């Protein structure tokens, strides 16, 4: 069946069905706020197996920049923190002050534009048999919310990537151009290092502009900035 799916670029309808289980993030917070919940998608076992097969067969086309640490084997927050520490120490030892800006995107995993993702896959030479599968799969994405054993009605999922092994790799592809474009700004994950406050402010607006073109939005409340001097005492800065 998996071979036929590859040949015809068509996945079964049930591959797109998921059950969403909302999980509260902060039990001490407001349980009535949607932002205080994260969703867990439960999909069919066969779709998960197909997910793993595709990722192992086409993973070479889903690579991303080495300073992007998310959704990779043997990589994560620890690697990003290590890079941040090394960059800060390097400039501090040479007598420079490091200006650091941390930015956060709102529901980035759930806002990916499917057509834009297909274009990004095609631009990097991904085989069309794989692209047609992803395109067909995305047209069949639908979900139902489960709460206390009760299910509501199915609805179409028109944006975002699924949970699993394959789709997080495609999320990396989706934002890879964004990561690479900021290479000259000493990017480490989603942390930008600049040596001049004015440059940091321009970088922030550049960040905002590019995320807009990726159909993603910044969380302004979560945007923070500090300056770290040679004595390693952080000082908060106002970011416009």
PDB file of C-alpha atoms in Angstrom:
ATOM      1  CA  UNK A   1       0.000   0.000   0.000  1.00  0.00           C
ATOM      2  CA  UNK A   2       2.819   2.387   0.839  1.00  0.00           C
ATOM      3  CA  UNK A   3       4.447   1.795  -2.547  1.00  0.00           C
ATOM      4  CA  UNK A   4       1.145   2.481  -4.335  1.00  0.00           C
ATOM      5  CA  UNK A   5       0.808   5.695  -2.342  1.00  0.00           C
ATOM      6  CA  UNK A   6       4.234   6.803  -3.544  1.00  0.00           C
ATOM      7  CA  UNK A   7       3.427   5.924  -7.157  1.00  0.00           C
ATOM      8  CA  UNK A   8       0.070   7.685  -7.293  1.00  0.00           C
ATOM      9  CA  UNK A   9       0.722  10.539  -4.838  1.00  0.00           C
ATOM     10  CA  UNK A  10      -2.474   9.714  -2.990  1.00  0.00           C
ATOM     11  CA  UNK A  11      -3.046   8.910   0.694  1.00  0.00           C
ATOM     12  CA  UNK A  12      -6.132   7.258   2.241  1.00  0.00           C
ATOM     13  CA  UNK A  13      -8.774   9.595   3.632  1.00  0.00           C
ATOM     14  CA  UNK A  14      -8.290   8.295   7.173  1.00  0.00           C
ATOM     15  CA  UNK A  15      -4.653   9.410   7.137  1.00  0.00           C
ATOM     16  CA  UNK A  16      -5.875  12.966   7.605  1.00  0.00           C
ATOM     17  CA  UNK A  17      -8.180  12.250  10.550  1.00  0.00           C
ATOM     18  CA  UNK A  18      -6.983  13.316  14.002  1.00  0.00           C
ATOM     19  CA  UNK A  19      -8.387  13.703  17.492  1.00  0.00           C
ATOM     20  CA  UNK A  20      -7.248  16.838  19.308  1.00  0.00           C
ATOM     21  CA  UNK A  21      -6.765  16.511  23.056  1.00  0.00           C
ATOM     22  CA  UNK A  22      -6.344  19.927  24.751  1.00  0.00           C
ATOM     23  CA  UNK A  23      -3.850  19.978  27.613  1.00  0.00           C
ATOM     24  CA  UNK A  24      -3.610  22.897  29.999  1.00  0.00           C
ATOM     25  CA  UNK A  25      -0.158  24.495  30.203  1.00  0.00           C
ATOM     26  CA  UNK A  26      -0.360  26.197  33.577  1.00  0.00           C
ATOM     27  CA  UNK A  27      -2.827  24.702  36.045  1.00  0.00           C
ATOM     28  CA  UNK A  28      -2.378  27.753  38.249  1.00  0.00           C
ATOM     29  CA  UNK A  29      -3.336  30.030  35.360  1.00  0.00           C
ATOM     30  CA  UNK A  30      -6.703  30.927  33.885  1.00  0.00           C
ATOM     31  CA  UNK A  31      -8.328  27.735  32.556  1.00  0.00           C
ATOM     32  CA  UNK A  32     -10.715  29.841  30.439  1.00  0.00           C
ATOM     33  CA  UNK A  33      -7.931  31.330  28.300  1.00  0.00           C
ATOM     34  CA  UNK A  34      -7.268  29.517  24.999  1.00  0.00           C
ATOM     35  CA  UNK A  35      -3.605  30.577  25.133  1.00  0.00           C
ATOM     36  CA  UNK A  36      -3.221  28.443  28.259  1.00  0.00           C
ATOM     37  CA  UNK A  37      -3.756  25.231  26.294  1.00  0.00           C
ATOM     38  CA  UNK A  38      -1.614  23.145  23.975  1.00  0.00           C
ATOM     39  CA  UNK A  39      -3.058  20.537  21.657  1.00  0.00           C
ATOM     40  CA  UNK A  40      -2.046  16.904  21.215  1.00  0.00           C
ATOM     41  CA  UNK A  41      -3.036  15.252  17.911  1.00  0.00           C
ATOM     42  CA  UNK A  42      -3.916  11.549  17.962  1.00  0.00           C
ATOM     43  CA  UNK A  43      -3.715   9.978  14.487  1.00  0.00           C
ATOM     44  CA  UNK A  44      -3.991   6.471  13.054  1.00  0.00           C
ATOM     45  CA  UNK A  45      -1.140   4.024  13.577  1.00  0.00           C
ATOM     46  CA  UNK A  46      -0.850   3.405   9.816  1.00  0.00           C
ATOM     47  CA  UNK A  47      -0.401   7.115   9.104  1.00  0.00           C
ATOM     48  CA  UNK A  48       2.336   7.228  11.746  1.00  0.00           C
ATOM     49  CA  UNK A  49       4.123   4.278  10.118  1.00  0.00           C
ATOM     50  CA  UNK A  50       3.863   5.973   6.726  1.00  0.00           C
ATOM     51  CA  UNK A  51       5.163   9.149   8.360  1.00  0.00           C
ATOM     52  CA  UNK A  52       8.290   7.309   9.559  1.00  0.00           C
ATOM     53  CA  UNK A  53       8.823   5.635   6.162  1.00  0.00           C
ATOM     54  CA  UNK A  54       8.663   8.951   4.315  1.00  0.00           C
ATOM     55  CA  UNK A  55      11.002  10.686   6.753  1.00  0.00           C
ATOM     56  CA  UNK A  56      13.611   7.930   6.406  1.00  0.00           C
ATOM     57  CA  UNK A  57      13.334   7.867   2.594  1.00  0.00           C
ATOM     58  CA  UNK A  58      13.176  11.615   1.901  1.00  0.00           C
ATOM     59  CA  UNK A  59      14.823  13.057   5.008  1.00  0.00           C
ATOM     60  CA  UNK A  60      17.866  14.088   2.969  1.00  0.00           C
ATOM     61  CA  UNK A  61      15.689  16.707   1.243  1.00  0.00           C
ATOM     62  CA  UNK A  62      14.367  18.069   4.556  1.00  0.00           C
ATOM     63  CA  UNK A  63      17.621  19.275   6.090  1.00  0.00           C
ATOM     64  CA  UNK A  64      17.905  22.728   7.610  1.00  0.00           C
ATOM     65  CA  UNK A  65      20.570  25.196   8.709  1.00  0.00           C
ATOM     66  CA  UNK A  66      22.909  23.926  11.427  1.00  0.00           C
ATOM     67  CA  UNK A  67      22.103  26.840  13.740  1.00  0.00           C
ATOM     68  CA  UNK A  68      18.481  25.744  13.855  1.00  0.00           C
ATOM     69  CA  UNK A  69      18.330  23.310  16.773  1.00  0.00           C
ATOM     70  CA  UNK A  70      14.639  22.372  16.925  1.00  0.00           C
ATOM     71  CA  UNK A  71      13.172  19.011  15.832  1.00  0.00           C
ATOM     72  CA  UNK A  72      16.547  17.388  15.215  1.00  0.00           C
ATOM     73  CA  UNK A  73      18.222  14.294  16.607  1.00  0.00           C
ATOM     74  CA  UNK A  74      20.668  14.999  19.455  1.00  0.00           C
ATOM     75  CA  UNK A  75      19.825  18.698  19.343  1.00  0.00           C
ATOM     76  CA  UNK A  76      17.612  21.096  21.254  1.00  0.00           C
ATOM     77  CA  UNK A  77      17.634  23.825  23.876  1.00  0.00           C
ATOM     78  CA  UNK A  78      20.937  22.668  25.375  1.00  0.00           C
ATOM     79  CA  UNK A  79      22.709  23.183  22.036  1.00  0.00           C
ATOM     80  CA  UNK A  80      21.132  26.615  21.549  1.00  0.00           C
ATOM     81  CA  UNK A  81      22.086  27.716  25.076  1.00  0.00           C
ATOM     82  CA  UNK A  82      25.661  26.526  24.524  1.00  0.00           C
ATOM     83  CA  UNK A  83      25.965  28.590  21.316  1.00  0.00           C
ATOM     84  CA  UNK A  84      24.517  31.631  23.104  1.00  0.00           C
ATOM     85  CA  UNK A  85      27.030  31.301  25.949  1.00  0.00           C
ATOM     86  CA  UNK A  86      29.961  30.906  23.565  1.00  0.00           C
ATOM     87  CA  UNK A  87      28.983  33.958  21.497  1.00  0.00           C
ATOM     88  CA  UNK A  88      28.497  36.116  24.595  1.00  0.00           C
ATOM     89  CA  UNK A  89      31.804  35.018  26.123  1.00  0.00           C
ATOM     90  CA  UNK A  90      33.674  35.613  22.851  1.00  0.00           C
ATOM     91  CA  UNK A  91      32.591  39.257  22.546  1.00  0.00           C
ATOM     92  CA  UNK A  92      32.846  39.953  26.281  1.00  0.00           C
ATOM     93  CA  UNK A  93      36.438  38.691  26.376  1.00  0.00           C
ATOM     94  CA  UNK A  94      37.256  41.157  23.609  1.00  0.00           C
ATOM     95  CA  UNK A  95      35.796  44.048  25.598  1.00  0.00           C
ATOM     96  CA  UNK A  96      32.498  44.366  23.730  1.00  0.00           C
ATOM     97  CA  UNK A  97      28.968  44.615  25.042  1.00  0.00           C
ATOM     98  CA  UNK A  98      26.534  42.071  23.627  1.00  0.00           C
ATOM     99  CA  UNK A  99      22.988  43.173  22.834  1.00  0.00           C
ATOM    100  CA  UNK A 100      20.641  40.215  22.858  1.00  0.00           C
ATOM    101  CA  UNK A 101      17.048  40.137  21.628  1.00  0.00           C
ATOM    102  CA  UNK A 102      14.777  37.113  22.176  1.00  0.00           C
ATOM    103  CA  UNK A 103      11.682  36.889  19.988  1.00  0.00           C
ATOM    104  CA  UNK A 104       8.760  34.481  20.096  1.00  0.00           C
ATOM    105  CA  UNK A 105       6.257  33.533  17.393  1.00  0.00           C
ATOM    106  CA  UNK A 106       2.593  32.928  18.102  1.00  0.00           C
ATOM    107  CA  UNK A 107       1.413  29.373  17.280  1.00  0.00           C
ATOM    108  CA  UNK A 108       4.190  28.993  14.708  1.00  0.00           C
ATOM    109  CA  UNK A 109       3.678  25.243  14.326  1.00  0.00           C
ATOM    110  CA  UNK A 110      -0.034  25.720  13.628  1.00  0.00           C
ATOM    111  CA  UNK A 111       0.156  28.615  11.138  1.00  0.00           C
ATOM    112  CA  UNK A 112       2.256  27.183   8.319  1.00  0.00           C
ATOM    113  CA  UNK A 113       0.752  27.987   4.927  1.00  0.00           C
ATOM    114  CA  UNK A 114       0.376  24.717   2.985  1.00  0.00           C
ATOM    115  CA  UNK A 115       0.890  26.276  -0.456  1.00  0.00           C
ATOM    116  CA  UNK A 116       3.981  28.132   0.716  1.00  0.00           C
ATOM    117  CA  UNK A 117       5.360  24.896   2.156  1.00  0.00           C
ATOM    118  CA  UNK A 118       4.883  23.129  -1.191  1.00  0.00           C
ATOM    119  CA  UNK A 119       6.722  25.953  -2.968  1.00  0.00           C
ATOM    120  CA  UNK A 120       9.597  25.755  -0.505  1.00  0.00           C
ATOM    121  CA  UNK A 121       9.861  21.974  -0.982  1.00  0.00           C
ATOM    122  CA  UNK A 122       9.885  22.385  -4.764  1.00  0.00           C
ATOM    123  CA  UNK A 123      12.517  25.139  -4.667  1.00  0.00           C
ATOM    124  CA  UNK A 124      15.021  22.834  -2.950  1.00  0.00           C
ATOM    125  CA  UNK A 125      14.617  20.045  -5.521  1.00  0.00           C
ATOM    126  CA  UNK A 126      12.451  17.683  -3.476  1.00  0.00           C
ATOM    127  CA  UNK A 127      11.111  14.795  -5.636  1.00  0.00           C
ATOM    128  CA  UNK A 128       7.652  15.516  -6.983  1.00  0.00           C
ATOM    129  CA  UNK A 129       6.304  12.148  -5.847  1.00  0.00           C
ATOM    130  CA  UNK A 130       6.929  13.283  -2.272  1.00  0.00           C
ATOM    131  CA  UNK A 131       5.493  16.766  -2.881  1.00  0.00           C
ATOM    132  CA  UNK A 132       2.292  15.352  -4.381  1.00  0.00           C
ATOM    133  CA  UNK A 133       1.861  13.094  -1.348  1.00  0.00           C
ATOM    134  CA  UNK A 134       2.235  16.020   1.045  1.00  0.00           C
ATOM    135  CA  UNK A 135      -0.099  18.173  -1.026  1.00  0.00           C
ATOM    136  CA  UNK A 136      -2.731  15.433  -1.143  1.00  0.00           C
ATOM    137  CA  UNK A 137      -2.291  14.709   2.565  1.00  0.00           C
ATOM    138  CA  UNK A 138      -2.798  18.369   3.469  1.00  0.00           C
ATOM    139  CA  UNK A 139      -6.106  18.494   1.573  1.00  0.00           C
ATOM    140  CA  UNK A 140      -7.433  15.676   3.778  1.00  0.00           C
ATOM    141  CA  UNK A 141      -6.449  17.070   7.153  1.00  0.00           C
ATOM    142  CA  UNK A 142      -9.415  17.287   9.494  1.00  0.00           C
ATOM    143  CA  UNK A 143      -9.763  16.978  13.229  1.00  0.00           C
ATOM    144  CA  UNK A 144     -12.220  16.585  16.045  1.00  0.00           C
ATOM    145  CA  UNK A 145     -11.749  17.862  19.604  1.00  0.00           C
ATOM    146  CA  UNK A 146     -12.013  15.338  22.423  1.00  0.00           C
ATOM    147  CA  UNK A 147     -12.851  16.569  25.922  1.00  0.00           C
ATOM    148  CA  UNK A 148     -13.743  14.308  28.861  1.00  0.00           C
ATOM    149  CA  UNK A 149     -14.547  11.445  26.501  1.00  0.00           C
ATOM    150  CA  UNK A 150     -16.850  13.551  24.309  1.00  0.00           C
ATOM    151  CA  UNK A 151     -16.083  14.298  20.640  1.00  0.00           C
ATOM    152  CA  UNK A 152     -17.455  17.246  18.677  1.00  0.00           C
ATOM    153  CA  UNK A 153     -17.841  17.454  14.884  1.00  0.00           C
ATOM    154  CA  UNK A 154     -14.931  17.151  12.443  1.00  0.00           C
ATOM    155  CA  UNK A 155     -13.562  20.355  10.920  1.00  0.00           C
ATOM    156  CA  UNK A 156     -10.989  20.996   8.187  1.00  0.00           C
ATOM    157  CA  UNK A 157      -7.402  21.914   9.100  1.00  0.00           C
ATOM    158  CA  UNK A 158      -6.333  24.467   6.481  1.00  0.00           C
ATOM    159  CA  UNK A 159      -2.924  25.455   7.857  1.00  0.00           C
ATOM    160  CA  UNK A 160      -0.194  24.195  10.140  1.00  0.00           C
ATOM    161  CA  UNK A 161       1.778  20.955  10.218  1.00  0.00           C
ATOM    162  CA  UNK A 162       0.859  17.713  11.948  1.00  0.00           C
ATOM    163  CA  UNK A 163       2.675  16.191  14.879  1.00  0.00           C
ATOM    164  CA  UNK A 164       4.908  13.188  14.323  1.00  0.00           C
ATOM    165  CA  UNK A 165       8.327  12.663  12.718  1.00  0.00           C
ATOM    166  CA  UNK A 166       7.923  13.926   9.144  1.00  0.00           C
ATOM    167  CA  UNK A 167       5.924  17.108   9.592  1.00  0.00           C
ATOM    168  CA  UNK A 168       8.228  18.729  12.189  1.00  0.00           C
ATOM    169  CA  UNK A 169      11.038  18.302   9.642  1.00  0.00           C
ATOM    170  CA  UNK A 170       8.901  20.143   7.111  1.00  0.00           C
ATOM    171  CA  UNK A 171       8.368  22.905   9.658  1.00  0.00           C
ATOM    172  CA  UNK A 172      12.150  23.263   9.695  1.00  0.00           C
ATOM    173  CA  UNK A 173      12.052  23.559   5.894  1.00  0.00           C
ATOM    174  CA  UNK A 174       9.292  26.160   6.160  1.00  0.00           C
ATOM    175  CA  UNK A 175      11.375  28.560   8.268  1.00  0.00           C
ATOM    176  CA  UNK A 176      14.810  27.583   6.926  1.00  0.00           C
ATOM    177  CA  UNK A 177      15.044  30.556   4.538  1.00  0.00           C
ATOM    178  CA  UNK A 178      14.278  32.807   7.484  1.00  0.00           C
ATOM    179  CA  UNK A 179      17.050  31.261   9.581  1.00  0.00           C
ATOM    180  CA  UNK A 180      19.642  31.418   6.800  1.00  0.00           C
ATOM    181  CA  UNK A 181      18.852  35.041   5.979  1.00  0.00           C
ATOM    182  CA  UNK A 182      19.836  36.011   9.519  1.00  0.00           C
ATOM    183  CA  UNK A 183      23.151  34.158   9.391  1.00  0.00           C
ATOM    184  CA  UNK A 184      25.115  37.423   9.366  1.00  0.00           C
ATOM    185  CA  UNK A 185      23.290  38.551  12.529  1.00  0.00           C
ATOM    186  CA  UNK A 186      24.815  35.766  14.627  1.00  0.00           C
ATOM    187  CA  UNK A 187      21.590  33.787  14.922  1.00  0.00           C
ATOM    188  CA  UNK A 188      21.349  31.035  17.510  1.00  0.00           C
ATOM    189  CA  UNK A 189      17.898  29.433  17.421  1.00  0.00           C
ATOM    190  CA  UNK A 190      15.582  32.442  17.735  1.00  0.00           C
ATOM    191  CA  UNK A 191      18.126  34.670  19.507  1.00  0.00           C
ATOM    192  CA  UNK A 192      19.848  37.472  17.586  1.00  0.00           C
ATOM    193  CA  UNK A 193      23.156  38.974  18.732  1.00  0.00           C
ATOM    194  CA  UNK A 194      24.122  42.495  17.671  1.00  0.00           C
ATOM    195  CA  UNK A 195      26.673  44.967  19.023  1.00  0.00           C
ATOM    196  CA  UNK A 196      24.788  48.218  18.511  1.00  0.00           C
ATOM    197  CA  UNK A 197      21.374  49.045  19.974  1.00  0.00           C
ATOM    198  CA  UNK A 198      20.259  50.639  16.725  1.00  0.00           C
ATOM    199  CA  UNK A 199      21.266  47.512  14.806  1.00  0.00           C
ATOM    200  CA  UNK A 200      19.285  45.413  17.268  1.00  0.00           C
ATOM    201  CA  UNK A 201      16.183  47.532  16.697  1.00  0.00           C
ATOM    202  CA  UNK A 202      16.566  47.226  12.906  1.00  0.00           C
ATOM    203  CA  UNK A 203      17.023  43.480  13.271  1.00  0.00           C
ATOM    204  CA  UNK A 204      13.823  43.327  15.280  1.00  0.00           C
ATOM    205  CA  UNK A 205      11.842  45.070  12.531  1.00  0.00           C
ATOM    206  CA  UNK A 206      13.463  42.833   9.923  1.00  0.00           C
ATOM    207  CA  UNK A 207      12.404  39.840  11.989  1.00  0.00           C
ATOM    208  CA  UNK A 208       8.842  41.154  12.127  1.00  0.00           C
ATOM    209  CA  UNK A 209       8.730  41.760   8.372  1.00  0.00           C
ATOM    210  CA  UNK A 210      10.033  38.321   7.409  1.00  0.00           C
ATOM    211  CA  UNK A 211       7.786  36.444   9.815  1.00  0.00           C
ATOM    212  CA  UNK A 212       4.872  38.316   8.300  1.00  0.00           C
ATOM    213  CA  UNK A 213       5.771  36.931   4.877  1.00  0.00           C
ATOM    214  CA  UNK A 214       5.910  33.438   6.391  1.00  0.00           C
ATOM    215  CA  UNK A 215       2.347  33.920   7.655  1.00  0.00           C
ATOM    216  CA  UNK A 216       3.646  33.935  11.230  1.00  0.00           C
ATOM    217  CA  UNK A 217       3.220  36.577  13.922  1.00  0.00           C
ATOM    218  CA  UNK A 218       5.402  37.759  16.778  1.00  0.00           C
ATOM    219  CA  UNK A 219       4.236  37.767  20.384  1.00  0.00           C
ATOM    220  CA  UNK A 220       5.187  41.322  21.336  1.00  0.00           C
ATOM    221  CA  UNK A 221       4.643  40.700  25.062  1.00  0.00           C
ATOM    222  CA  UNK A 222       7.222  37.891  24.940  1.00  0.00           C
ATOM    223  CA  UNK A 223       9.823  39.989  23.092  1.00  0.00           C
ATOM    224  CA  UNK A 224      12.673  40.819  25.463  1.00  0.00           C
ATOM    225  CA  UNK A 225      16.065  42.461  25.122  1.00  0.00           C
ATOM    226  CA  UNK A 226      19.105  42.718  27.386  1.00  0.00           C
ATOM    227  CA  UNK A 227      22.662  43.992  27.127  1.00  0.00           C
ATOM    228  CA  UNK A 228      25.490  41.925  28.609  1.00  0.00           C
ATOM    229  CA  UNK A 229      28.703  43.763  29.447  1.00  0.00           C
ATOM    230  CA  UNK A 230      32.137  42.414  30.247  1.00  0.00           C
ATOM    231  CA  UNK A 231      31.171  42.098  33.907  1.00  0.00           C
ATOM    232  CA  UNK A 232      28.274  39.809  32.807  1.00  0.00           C
ATOM    233  CA  UNK A 233      25.561  41.823  34.578  1.00  0.00           C
ATOM    234  CA  UNK A 234      22.431  41.852  32.342  1.00  0.00           C
ATOM    235  CA  UNK A 235      20.624  45.169  31.857  1.00  0.00           C
ATOM    236  CA  UNK A 236      17.082  45.303  30.478  1.00  0.00           C
ATOM    237  CA  UNK A 237      16.444  47.384  27.369  1.00  0.00           C
ATOM    238  CA  UNK A 238      13.290  48.780  25.882  1.00  0.00           C
ATOM    239  CA  UNK A 239      12.432  47.261  22.485  1.00  0.00           C
ATOM    240  CA  UNK A 240      10.149  49.210  20.164  1.00  0.00           C
TER     241      UNK A 240
END
